[in-house]
């Protein structure tokens, strides 16, 4: 398939803002795609060459500017000037491609396969000279591309397609193209996590979402409850577990082969060889997928602050030393697959018994604290003990409920003491004043509404000034990270790609017509960075809505 054919579809997608039209355009594209190309086209149409959590392309805007300079023989200043005008390096490349003076003689037609495979090579280019080799690879693509092709190649590599295609639209388009129900496609996605592969299966009429070790599944999530009593009343047979404040891991064991996946479906086995080793030694099942919350622990085996664990998550080198310096403990709470069988449809009571049966507990691999009762006073003692042990609270779980991947369906309810902090994504920032002109200070925070991000507040730089000592990035680090994500600039305000998620504490949620979510945060304050969250995981407007109602209830009670 020619890349130019795909580009025509990109253009049509970009030309409409209507979701249904986008779905129909995509369904037409998928429907006419040959089997060989389908999975690649599905990924490329959603603006990427990797499935969620697999890899990142790792090309910053600055590097892309250098590619444009090299490909079209223009000066860096010309590129910066054009970028200021268009606010988009894709259109900037397109402009220089159109106005190119010398044309490459040996120009050949780009195929989808060639573009896709070359882009996938980018993250693997590491070590000495990697910068130049990456530039050469992108340069090769651009020199064979048409002006429009250049626009979309650049945007794909920068992860900023601007064609308004989000996961929901891809799901609906796959369903439409192959005559399936969107729910069926979504269910398969929860387990397989790759719309490309699912489209291929749907076309062949072999849509079977099988779980197996080594293939990450989207995890089940919890809802919020206003208090313990309400949560207990929700279920006929409730269980309570400590809500550990750590990093969720799914341990996939297949014989001696153990892989660890994060909640974002990233393979983090490399960062956690100790968890893999403990699992190999102490999980008695030949094959299984089990889940737990990992915590960093001190010498006394007490949990350490999340920042310590965060160092383990981000660590790429010297892992061996790190595992000794910051040991982790996994508190296991579920099993979804065991010895060739999915356990997802079993009630939690049976899954929990199964889990107990296959784990040999050690200090570093243990079962979560778990109690089954509907009696409020017993539950309250358990809850208070969780808090006194430094945990966040409890999760009240419905023992009769199945495992529902990827969603908050109300089978798990978390109960916490404090006003819930919010995970929000940074969508913009403002250059500072006076001695802070070099820094992007005040952040524009947003919550998710479907596939878009809506502003819900600004956070003044003063509030994060001392950030450096709390393992929150310093202003300098924040500025460096945000600069790489800038997509547009207007005066002192920059807009950034929604990527950095921060946990924000606040004193109160207030109704506010000033922000598109309808809510503002009173005294927002960064509590920590959430490298384990993607923008898709940040708080939704519906959640803020619920929190607002909960908060009103609580304030009324205490008044
Ligand atoms: P929060 O920001 O409050 O930690 P969250 O965004 O991490 O919430 P939720 O779905 O709201 O995610 O809460 C469930 C999360 O709590 C799980 O993803 C898991 O990481 C963590 N957790 C800790 N202890 C448990 C437990 N016993 N059972 C299930 N999840 C647990």
Coordinates of C-alpha atoms and ligand atoms in Angstrom, one line a residue:
X1 CA 0.0 0.0 0.0
X2 CA 1.3 3.4 -0.9
X3 CA 1.8 5.8 1.9
X4 CA 0.2 8.5 -0.3
X5 CA -3.1 6.5 -0.1
X6 CA -3.1 6.7 3.7
X7 CA -2.2 10.4 3.5
X8 CA -5.4 11.0 1.5
X9 CA -7.4 9.5 4.4
X10 CA -5.5 11.6 7.0
X11 CA -6.5 14.7 5.0
X12 CA -10.1 13.7 5.0
X13 CA -10.0 13.0 8.7
X14 CA -8.4 16.3 9.4
X15 CA -11.0 18.1 7.3
X16 CA -14.0 17.1 9.5
X17 CA -14.7 17.6 13.2
X18 CA -17.6 15.2 13.2
X19 CA -16.9 12.0 15.0
X20 CA -19.3 9.9 13.0
X21 CA -17.8 11.1 9.8
X22 CA -14.4 10.2 11.1
X23 CA -15.6 6.8 12.0
X24 CA -17.0 6.2 8.5
X25 CA -13.8 7.4 6.9
X26 CA -11.8 5.0 9.0
X27 CA -14.2 2.1 8.5
X28 CA -13.8 2.7 4.7
X29 CA -10.0 2.7 5.1
X30 CA -9.9 -0.5 7.2
X31 CA -12.4 -2.2 4.9
X32 CA -10.4 -1.7 1.8
X33 CA -7.0 -2.6 3.4
X34 CA -5.3 -5.8 2.4
X35 CA -4.7 -8.3 5.2
X36 CA -1.0 -7.6 5.1
X37 CA -1.4 -3.9 5.9
X38 CA -4.5 -3.8 8.1
X39 CA -2.8 -3.9 11.6
X40 CA -0.2 -1.4 10.6
X41 CA -2.8 1.0 9.1
X42 CA -5.0 0.7 12.2
X43 CA -2.1 1.8 14.4
X44 CA -0.9 4.5 11.9
X45 CA -4.5 5.9 11.7
X46 CA -4.5 6.4 15.4
X47 CA -1.2 8.3 15.0
X48 CA 1.3 5.8 16.3
X49 CA 3.3 2.7 15.4
X50 CA 3.3 1.2 18.8
X51 CA 0.5 -0.3 20.9
X52 CA -0.2 1.5 24.2
X53 CA 2.7 1.1 26.6
X54 CA 4.9 -0.7 24.2
X55 CA 7.5 2.0 23.3
X56 CA 7.9 5.7 22.7
X57 CA 9.4 7.1 19.6
X58 CA 11.7 9.4 21.5
X59 CA 12.2 12.2 19.0
X60 CA 11.9 15.7 20.4
X61 CA 10.9 18.8 18.5
X62 CA 14.4 20.1 18.5
X63 CA 15.7 17.0 16.8
X64 CA 12.9 17.3 14.3
X65 CA 13.9 20.8 13.5
X66 CA 17.3 19.6 12.6
X67 CA 15.9 16.9 10.4
X68 CA 13.9 19.6 8.5
X69 CA 17.0 21.7 8.2
X70 CA 19.0 18.8 6.8
X71 CA 16.3 17.5 4.4
X72 CA 15.3 20.8 2.8
X73 CA 18.6 22.6 3.0
X74 CA 17.1 25.6 5.0
X75 CA 18.4 27.4 8.0
X76 CA 17.3 26.6 11.5
X77 CA 16.1 30.2 11.8
X78 CA 13.8 29.7 8.8
X79 CA 12.4 26.6 10.5
X80 CA 11.8 28.4 13.8
X81 CA 10.1 31.3 12.0
X82 CA 7.8 29.1 10.0
X83 CA 7.0 27.1 13.1
X84 CA 6.0 30.3 15.0
X85 CA 3.6 31.0 12.1
X86 CA 2.1 27.5 11.8
X87 CA 2.5 26.2 15.4
X88 CA 3.1 22.8 13.8
X89 CA 6.3 21.2 12.6
X90 CA 4.3 19.0 10.3
X91 CA 3.0 21.9 8.3
X92 CA 6.4 23.5 8.5
X93 CA 8.0 20.5 6.9
X94 CA 5.2 20.5 4.3
X95 CA 5.9 24.1 3.5
X96 CA 9.6 23.5 2.9
X97 CA 9.0 20.4 0.9
X98 CA 6.7 22.3 -1.4
X99 CA 9.2 25.1 -1.9
X100 CA 12.2 22.8 -2.1
X101 CA 14.8 24.0 -4.6
X102 CA 16.8 20.9 -5.3
X103 CA 14.7 17.7 -5.7
X104 CA 16.3 14.4 -4.8
X105 CA 16.9 12.5 -8.1
X106 CA 16.4 9.0 -6.8
X107 CA 13.0 9.7 -5.2
X108 CA 11.0 6.6 -4.8
X109 CA 7.4 5.9 -3.7
X110 CA 7.0 5.5 0.0
X111 CA 5.0 2.5 1.1
X112 CA 3.1 2.2 4.4
X113 CA 5.3 -0.7 5.3
X114 CA 8.5 1.2 4.8
X115 CA 7.3 4.2 6.9
X116 CA 6.0 2.0 9.6
X117 CA 9.1 -0.2 9.9
X118 CA 11.4 2.8 9.9
X119 CA 9.5 4.6 12.6
X120 CA 9.6 1.5 14.7
X121 CA 13.3 1.4 14.5
X122 CA 13.7 4.8 16.1
X123 CA 13.6 3.8 19.8
X124 CA 16.1 1.0 19.3
X125 CA 18.8 3.4 18.1
X126 CA 20.8 4.1 21.2
X127 CA 24.4 4.7 22.2
X128 CA 27.1 6.8 20.6
X129 CA 26.0 8.7 17.5
X130 CA 22.4 7.7 18.1
X131 CA 21.2 11.3 17.6
X132 CA 22.7 11.5 14.1
X133 CA 21.5 8.1 13.1
X134 CA 17.9 8.9 14.2
X135 CA 18.1 12.1 12.2
X136 CA 19.4 10.2 9.1
X137 CA 16.5 7.7 9.4
X138 CA 13.8 10.4 9.5
X139 CA 15.6 12.4 6.8
X140 CA 15.5 9.3 4.6
X141 CA 11.7 9.2 5.0
X142 CA 11.2 12.9 4.4
X143 CA 13.3 13.0 1.3
X144 CA 11.1 10.5 -0.4
X145 CA 7.8 12.0 0.9
X146 CA 5.4 14.3 -0.9
X147 CA 4.8 17.6 0.9
X148 CA 1.6 16.2 2.4
X149 CA 3.4 13.0 3.3
X150 CA 6.0 15.0 5.1
X151 CA 3.3 16.7 7.1
X152 CA 2.0 13.5 8.5
X153 CA 5.3 11.7 8.9
X154 CA 6.5 14.5 11.1
X155 CA 3.3 14.6 13.1
X156 CA 3.3 10.9 13.6
X157 CA 6.9 10.9 14.9
X158 CA 6.1 13.8 17.3
X159 CA 2.9 12.1 18.4
X160 CA 0.7 15.0 17.5
X161 CA -1.5 14.0 14.5
X162 CA -4.2 16.7 14.7
X163 CA -6.7 14.5 12.9
X164 CA -8.9 14.0 15.9
X165 CA -8.8 10.2 16.0
X166 CA -9.0 8.8 19.5
X167 CA -9.4 5.3 20.7
X168 CA -13.2 5.4 20.8
X169 CA -13.4 6.3 17.1
X170 CA -10.9 3.5 16.1
X171 CA -13.0 1.0 18.1
X172 CA -16.2 2.1 16.4
X173 CA -14.6 2.1 13.0
X174 CA -13.2 -1.4 13.4
X175 CA -16.7 -2.6 14.5
X176 CA -18.3 -0.9 11.5
X177 CA -15.8 -2.1 9.0
X178 CA -16.2 -5.8 9.9
X179 CA -19.8 -5.8 11.0
X180 CA -19.2 -6.3 14.7
X181 CA -20.6 -4.8 17.9
X182 CA -18.5 -2.0 19.4
X183 CA -18.8 -3.7 22.8
X184 CA -17.3 -6.9 21.4
X185 CA -14.4 -5.0 20.0
X186 CA -13.9 -3.1 23.3
X187 CA -14.0 -6.4 25.2
X188 CA -11.3 -7.8 23.0
X189 CA -9.3 -4.6 23.4
X190 CA -9.4 -5.0 27.2
X191 CA -7.6 -8.3 26.9
X192 CA -5.5 -7.8 23.8
X193 CA -4.7 -4.1 24.0
X194 CA -4.1 -3.7 20.2
X195 CA -6.8 -2.6 17.8
X196 CA -4.6 -3.5 14.9
X197 CA -4.5 -7.2 15.9
X198 CA -8.2 -7.1 16.7
X199 CA -9.1 -5.6 13.3
X200 CA -7.3 -8.5 11.7
X201 CA -9.2 -11.0 13.8
X202 CA -12.5 -9.3 13.2
X203 CA -12.0 -9.3 9.5
X204 CA -11.3 -13.1 9.5
X205 CA -14.3 -13.6 11.8
X206 CA -12.0 -15.0 14.4
X207 CA -12.5 -12.5 17.1
X208 CA -11.4 -14.4 20.2
X209 CA -10.1 -12.5 23.1
X210 CA -8.0 -15.1 24.9
X211 CA -5.9 -14.2 27.8
X212 CA -2.5 -15.8 28.2
X213 CA 0.6 -15.1 30.2
X214 CA 2.9 -12.6 28.5
X215 CA 0.1 -10.6 27.0
X216 CA -0.9 -7.7 29.3
X217 CA -4.6 -7.1 30.0
X218 CA -6.2 -3.8 31.0
X219 CA -6.7 -3.8 34.7
X220 CA -9.8 -3.6 36.8
X221 CA -10.3 -0.2 38.6
X222 CA -12.1 1.0 41.6
X223 CA -14.8 3.6 42.2
X224 CA -14.9 6.0 45.1
X225 CA -17.3 5.7 48.1
X226 CA -18.0 8.6 50.4
X227 CA -17.4 6.5 53.6
X228 CA -17.0 3.0 54.9
X229 CA -20.6 2.5 55.9
X230 CA -21.9 3.4 52.4
X231 CA -19.4 1.1 50.8
X232 CA -20.3 -1.9 53.1
X233 CA -24.0 -1.4 52.4
X234 CA -23.4 -1.7 48.6
X235 CA -22.6 -5.4 48.6
X236 CA -24.2 -8.4 50.1
X237 CA -20.8 -10.1 50.6
X238 CA -18.1 -7.5 51.0
X239 CA -14.4 -8.0 51.6
X240 CA -12.1 -5.3 52.7
X241 CA -8.5 -4.9 51.7
X242 CA -5.8 -2.4 52.6
X243 CA -5.5 0.2 49.9
X244 CA -1.7 0.3 49.5
X245 CA -0.3 3.4 47.9
X246 CA 2.2 2.0 45.5
X247 CA 2.6 0.8 42.0
X248 CA 0.3 -1.8 40.5
X249 CA 1.9 -4.8 39.0
X250 CA 0.6 -7.7 37.0
X251 CA 2.9 -10.7 37.3
X252 CA 2.7 -13.1 34.3
X253 CA 4.3 -16.5 34.9
X254 CA 4.7 -19.1 32.2
X255 CA 7.0 -21.8 33.6
X256 CA 10.2 -20.1 34.4
X257 CA 9.4 -17.2 32.2
X258 CA 8.1 -14.3 34.4
X259 CA 7.1 -10.9 33.1
X260 CA 5.9 -7.9 35.1
X261 CA 3.5 -5.4 33.5
X262 CA 2.4 -2.0 34.8
X263 CA -1.1 -0.7 34.9
X264 CA -0.3 1.1 31.6
X265 CA 0.6 -2.3 30.2
X266 CA 4.3 -1.5 30.0
X267 CA 6.7 -4.3 30.4
X268 CA 8.6 -3.4 33.6
X269 CA 10.3 -6.7 34.1
X270 CA 13.7 -5.1 33.6
X271 CA 13.1 -2.7 36.5
X272 CA 11.9 -5.4 38.8
X273 CA 14.0 -8.5 38.5
X274 CA 13.6 -9.1 42.2
X275 CA 9.8 -9.4 41.8
X276 CA 10.3 -11.8 38.9
X277 CA 12.7 -13.9 40.9
X278 CA 10.4 -14.1 44.0
X279 CA 7.5 -15.0 41.8
X280 CA 9.5 -17.8 40.0
X281 CA 10.4 -19.2 43.5
X282 CA 7.1 -18.8 45.3
X283 CA 4.2 -19.1 43.0
X284 CA 3.2 -22.7 42.8
X285 CA 1.2 -22.5 39.6
X286 CA 2.9 -23.4 36.4
X287 CA 1.2 -20.6 34.6
X288 CA -0.7 -17.6 36.0
X289 CA -1.5 -13.9 35.9
X290 CA -1.7 -12.4 39.3
X291 CA -2.0 -8.8 40.4
X292 CA -0.7 -6.8 43.4
X293 CA 0.4 -3.5 44.6
X294 CA 4.2 -3.0 45.0
X295 CA 5.6 -0.9 47.8
X296 CA 9.2 0.2 48.5
X297 CA 10.0 -1.1 52.0
X298 CA 12.7 -0.2 54.5
X299 CA 14.9 -2.5 56.6
X300 CA 12.1 -2.9 59.1
X301 CA 9.8 -4.0 56.2
X302 CA 7.6 -0.9 56.7
X303 CA 6.5 0.9 53.5
X304 CA 8.6 3.8 52.4
X305 CA 7.2 6.9 50.6
X306 CA 6.1 6.5 47.1
X307 CA 9.1 8.6 45.9
X308 CA 11.4 5.8 46.7
X309 CA 9.4 3.4 44.6
X310 CA 9.3 5.9 41.9
X311 CA 13.1 5.8 41.7
X312 CA 12.8 2.1 41.0
X313 CA 10.2 2.5 38.3
X314 CA 12.3 5.1 36.4
X315 CA 15.6 3.4 36.8
X316 CA 17.2 2.0 33.6
X317 CA 20.7 1.1 34.8
X318 CA 22.4 -0.3 37.8
X319 CA 19.2 -2.2 38.6
X320 CA 21.0 -4.8 40.6
X321 CA 22.2 -2.2 43.1
X322 CA 18.8 -0.6 43.2
X323 CA 17.1 -3.8 44.1
X324 CA 19.3 -4.0 47.2
X325 CA 19.0 -0.3 48.1
X326 CA 15.3 -0.1 47.7
X327 CA 13.7 -3.5 48.1
X328 CA 10.1 -3.8 47.1
X329 CA 7.2 -5.8 48.5
X330 CA 4.3 -7.0 46.5
X331 CA 0.9 -7.2 48.1
X332 CA -1.1 -9.6 46.0
X333 CA -4.9 -9.2 45.6
X334 CA -6.1 -11.0 42.5
X335 CA -5.6 -13.9 40.1
X336 CA -7.1 -13.7 36.6
X337 CA -5.6 -16.7 34.9
X338 CA -4.2 -20.0 36.1
X339 CA -2.9 -23.1 34.3
X340 CA -4.5 -22.6 31.0
X341 CA -7.8 -21.1 32.3
X342 CA -9.1 -17.6 32.5
X343 CA -10.6 -16.9 36.0
X344 CA -12.1 -13.6 35.0
X345 CA -15.6 -14.8 35.2
X346 CA -15.3 -16.4 38.6
X347 CA -16.5 -14.5 41.6
X348 CA -13.8 -12.8 43.7
X349 CA -14.4 -15.2 46.5
X350 CA -13.1 -18.0 44.3
X351 CA -10.3 -16.0 42.8
X352 CA -9.1 -15.1 46.3
X353 CA -9.1 -18.7 47.4
X354 CA -7.2 -19.7 44.3
X355 CA -4.6 -17.0 44.9
X356 CA -4.1 -18.1 48.5
X357 CA -3.6 -21.6 47.2
X358 CA -0.8 -20.8 44.7
X359 CA 1.3 -18.3 46.7
X360 CA 3.9 -19.2 49.2
X361 CA 4.1 -16.0 51.2
X362 CA 7.5 -14.3 51.9
X363 CA 8.3 -10.9 53.2
X364 CA 8.5 -9.6 49.7
X365 CA 5.7 -11.4 48.1
X366 CA 2.6 -11.6 50.2
X367 CA -1.1 -11.6 50.2
X368 CA -2.8 -8.2 50.7
X369 CA -4.5 -7.7 54.1
X370 CA -8.0 -9.0 53.5
X371 CA -11.0 -9.4 55.7
X372 CA -14.5 -10.6 54.8
X373 CA -17.3 -8.9 56.9
X374 CA -20.4 -6.9 56.6
X375 CA -20.2 -5.8 60.2
X376 CA -19.4 -2.1 60.4
X377 CA -17.5 -2.1 63.7
X378 CA -15.2 -4.9 62.7
X379 CA -14.7 -3.3 59.3
X380 CA -14.0 0.0 61.0
X381 CA -11.3 -1.5 63.2
X382 CA -9.7 -2.9 60.0
X383 CA -10.0 0.5 58.3
X384 CA -8.4 2.3 61.2
X385 CA -5.6 -0.2 61.3
X386 CA -4.9 0.3 57.6
X387 CA -4.6 4.1 58.2
X388 CA -2.4 3.6 61.3
X389 CA -0.1 1.3 59.2
X390 CA 0.4 4.3 56.8
X391 CA -1.8 2.9 54.1
X392 CA -4.3 5.1 52.1
X393 CA -7.4 3.5 53.3
X394 CA -9.3 0.4 52.2
X395 CA -10.9 -1.0 49.1
X396 CA -14.2 -2.6 49.7
X397 CA -14.8 -5.4 47.2
X398 CA -17.8 -7.3 46.1
X399 CA -16.9 -11.0 46.7
X400 CA -19.6 -12.1 44.2
X401 CA -18.3 -10.0 41.3
X402 CA -16.3 -11.1 38.3
X403 CA -13.1 -9.4 37.2
X404 CA -14.0 -6.6 34.8
X405 CA -10.9 -5.5 32.9
X406 CA -10.2 -1.9 32.1
X407 CA -13.2 -0.3 33.8
X408 CA -14.6 1.2 37.0
X409 CA -17.9 -0.8 37.3
X410 CA -18.5 -0.3 41.0
X411 CA -17.3 -3.8 42.1
X412 CA -14.5 -2.3 44.0
X413 CA -15.0 0.8 46.1
X414 CA -12.1 2.8 47.7
X415 CA -12.6 4.5 51.0
X416 CA -10.1 7.1 52.0
X417 CA -9.8 9.6 54.8
X418 CA -8.8 12.8 52.9
X419 CA -10.3 14.8 50.2
X420 CA -9.3 12.8 47.2
X421 CA -6.3 14.3 45.3
X422 CA -6.8 14.5 41.5
X423 CA -4.6 13.2 38.8
X424 CA -4.6 16.0 36.2
X425 CA -2.7 16.4 33.0
X426 CA -0.7 19.5 32.2
X427 CA -1.9 21.0 28.9
X428 CA -0.2 24.3 29.0
X429 CA 2.1 26.6 31.0
X430 CA 3.2 30.2 31.2
X431 CA 6.7 31.6 31.0
X432 CA 7.6 33.2 34.3
X433 CA 8.6 36.8 35.1
X434 CA 11.6 38.5 36.7
X435 CA 14.1 36.0 37.8
X436 CA 11.9 33.2 36.5
X437 CA 11.7 34.2 32.9
X438 CA 13.6 31.1 31.9
X439 CA 11.1 28.8 33.5
X440 CA 7.7 27.6 32.5
X441 CA 6.0 28.2 35.8
X442 CA 2.3 28.5 36.1
X443 CA 0.7 25.2 34.8
X444 CA -2.6 24.8 33.1
X445 CA -4.3 21.6 34.4
X446 CA -6.9 19.6 32.7
X447 CA -9.3 16.7 33.3
X448 CA -10.5 14.3 30.6
X449 CA -13.9 14.3 29.0
X450 CA -14.2 11.4 26.6
X451 CA -11.3 12.0 24.2
X452 CA -10.6 15.6 25.0
X453 CA -9.0 17.4 27.8
X454 CA -10.7 20.3 29.5
X455 CA -9.0 22.9 31.6
X456 CA -9.9 22.9 35.3
X457 CA -7.4 25.2 36.9
X458 CA -4.1 26.9 37.0
X459 CA -1.4 26.3 39.5
X460 CA 0.9 29.2 40.3
X461 CA 4.6 28.4 40.1
X462 CA 5.1 29.6 43.7
X463 CA 3.4 26.4 44.9
X464 CA 6.0 24.2 43.4
X465 CA 9.0 26.3 44.0
X466 CA 10.5 24.0 46.7
X467 CA 9.5 21.0 44.6
X468 CA 13.0 19.7 44.0
X469 CA 13.4 18.3 47.5
X470 CA 10.3 16.2 47.4
X471 CA 11.2 14.2 44.3
X472 CA 8.8 16.4 42.3
X473 CA 10.8 17.8 39.4
X474 CA 12.4 21.2 40.0
X475 CA 11.2 24.2 37.9
X476 CA 14.2 23.6 35.7
X477 CA 13.4 20.0 35.1
X478 CA 9.8 20.7 34.6
X479 CA 10.7 23.4 32.1
X480 CA 13.0 21.0 30.2
X481 CA 10.3 18.3 30.0
X482 CA 7.5 20.7 29.0
X483 CA 9.6 22.4 26.3
X484 CA 9.8 19.1 24.5
X485 CA 6.0 18.9 24.4
X486 CA 5.2 22.4 23.2
X487 CA 2.7 22.4 20.3
X488 CA 1.8 26.0 20.2
X489 CA 2.9 29.3 21.7
X490 CA 1.0 32.5 22.1
X491 CA 2.7 35.4 24.0
X492 CA 3.8 33.9 27.3
X493 CA 1.4 31.0 27.2
X494 CA 2.5 27.7 25.7
X495 CA 0.2 24.8 24.9
X496 CA 1.7 21.4 25.5
X497 CA 0.9 17.9 24.4
X498 CA -1.2 16.3 27.3
X499 CA 1.4 13.9 28.6
X500 CA 2.6 14.9 32.1
X501 CA 0.2 13.8 34.8
X502 CA 0.5 15.2 38.2
X503 CA -1.3 14.4 41.4
X504 CA -2.9 17.6 42.7
X505 CA -4.1 18.2 46.2
X506 CA -6.5 21.1 47.0
X507 CA -8.6 22.5 49.7
X508 CA -11.9 22.5 48.0
X509 CA -13.6 22.0 44.7
X510 CA -15.6 25.0 43.6
X511 CA -18.1 25.5 40.8
X512 CA -16.6 27.9 38.3
X513 CA -17.8 29.1 35.0
X514 CA -14.3 30.2 34.2
X515 CA -13.2 26.7 33.3
X516 CA -14.7 24.3 30.7
X517 CA -15.1 21.5 33.3
X518 CA -17.3 23.9 35.4
X519 CA -15.1 23.4 38.4
X520 CA -12.0 25.1 39.8
X521 CA -9.6 23.9 42.5
X522 CA -9.0 26.0 45.6
X523 CA -5.3 26.2 46.5
X524 CA -4.1 23.5 44.1
X525 CA -0.8 22.0 45.0
X526 CA 1.4 19.4 43.3
X527 CA 1.7 16.3 45.5
X528 CA 3.7 14.2 43.1
X529 CA 4.4 13.4 39.5
X530 CA 2.6 10.3 38.2
X531 CA 5.0 8.7 35.7
X532 CA 2.8 5.6 36.0
X533 CA -0.2 7.4 34.5
X534 CA -0.9 8.4 30.9
X535 CA -3.1 11.3 30.0
X536 CA -5.9 8.8 29.4
X537 CA -5.7 7.7 33.0
X538 CA -6.2 11.2 34.5
X539 CA -9.3 12.3 36.3
X540 CA -12.5 12.6 34.2
X541 CA -15.0 15.4 34.5
X542 CA -17.6 12.9 35.7
X543 CA -15.2 12.0 38.5
X544 CA -14.8 15.6 39.5
X545 CA -18.5 15.9 39.4
X546 CA -18.9 13.0 41.8
X547 CA -16.2 14.3 44.0
X548 CA -17.9 17.6 44.2
X549 CA -21.1 15.9 45.4
X550 CA -19.2 13.8 47.9
X551 CA -17.5 16.8 49.2
X552 CA -20.8 18.6 49.7
X553 CA -22.1 15.7 51.6
X554 CA -19.0 15.6 53.8
X555 CA -19.0 19.3 54.5
X556 CA -22.7 19.2 55.4
X557 CA -22.0 16.3 57.9
X558 CA -19.2 18.2 59.7
X559 CA -21.1 21.5 59.8
Ligands
LIG1 P1 -5.6 6.6 43.6 O1 -5.2 7.7 42.8 O2 -6.6 6.9 44.6 O3 -4.5 5.7 44.1 P2 -6.0 5.1 41.4 O4 -6.2 6.2 40.3 O5 -4.6 4.6 41.6 O6 -6.5 5.7 42.7 P3 -8.2 3.5 41.4 O7 -8.9 2.6 40.4 O8 -9.0 4.6 41.8 O9 -6.8 3.9 40.9 O10 -7.8 2.6 42.7 C1 -7.4 1.3 42.5 C2 -5.9 1.3 42.6 O11 -5.5 1.1 43.9 C3 -5.4 0.1 41.9 O12 -5.1 0.4 40.5 C4 -4.1 -0.3 42.7 O13 -3.0 0.3 42.1 C5 -4.3 0.3 44.0 N1 -4.5 -0.7 45.1 C6 -3.9 -0.7 46.3 N2 -4.3 -1.7 47.1 C7 -5.2 -2.4 46.4 C8 -6.0 -3.6 46.6 N3 -5.9 -4.2 47.8 N4 -6.8 -4.0 45.6 C9 -6.9 -3.4 44.5 N5 -6.2 -2.3 44.1 C10 -5.3 -1.8 45.1

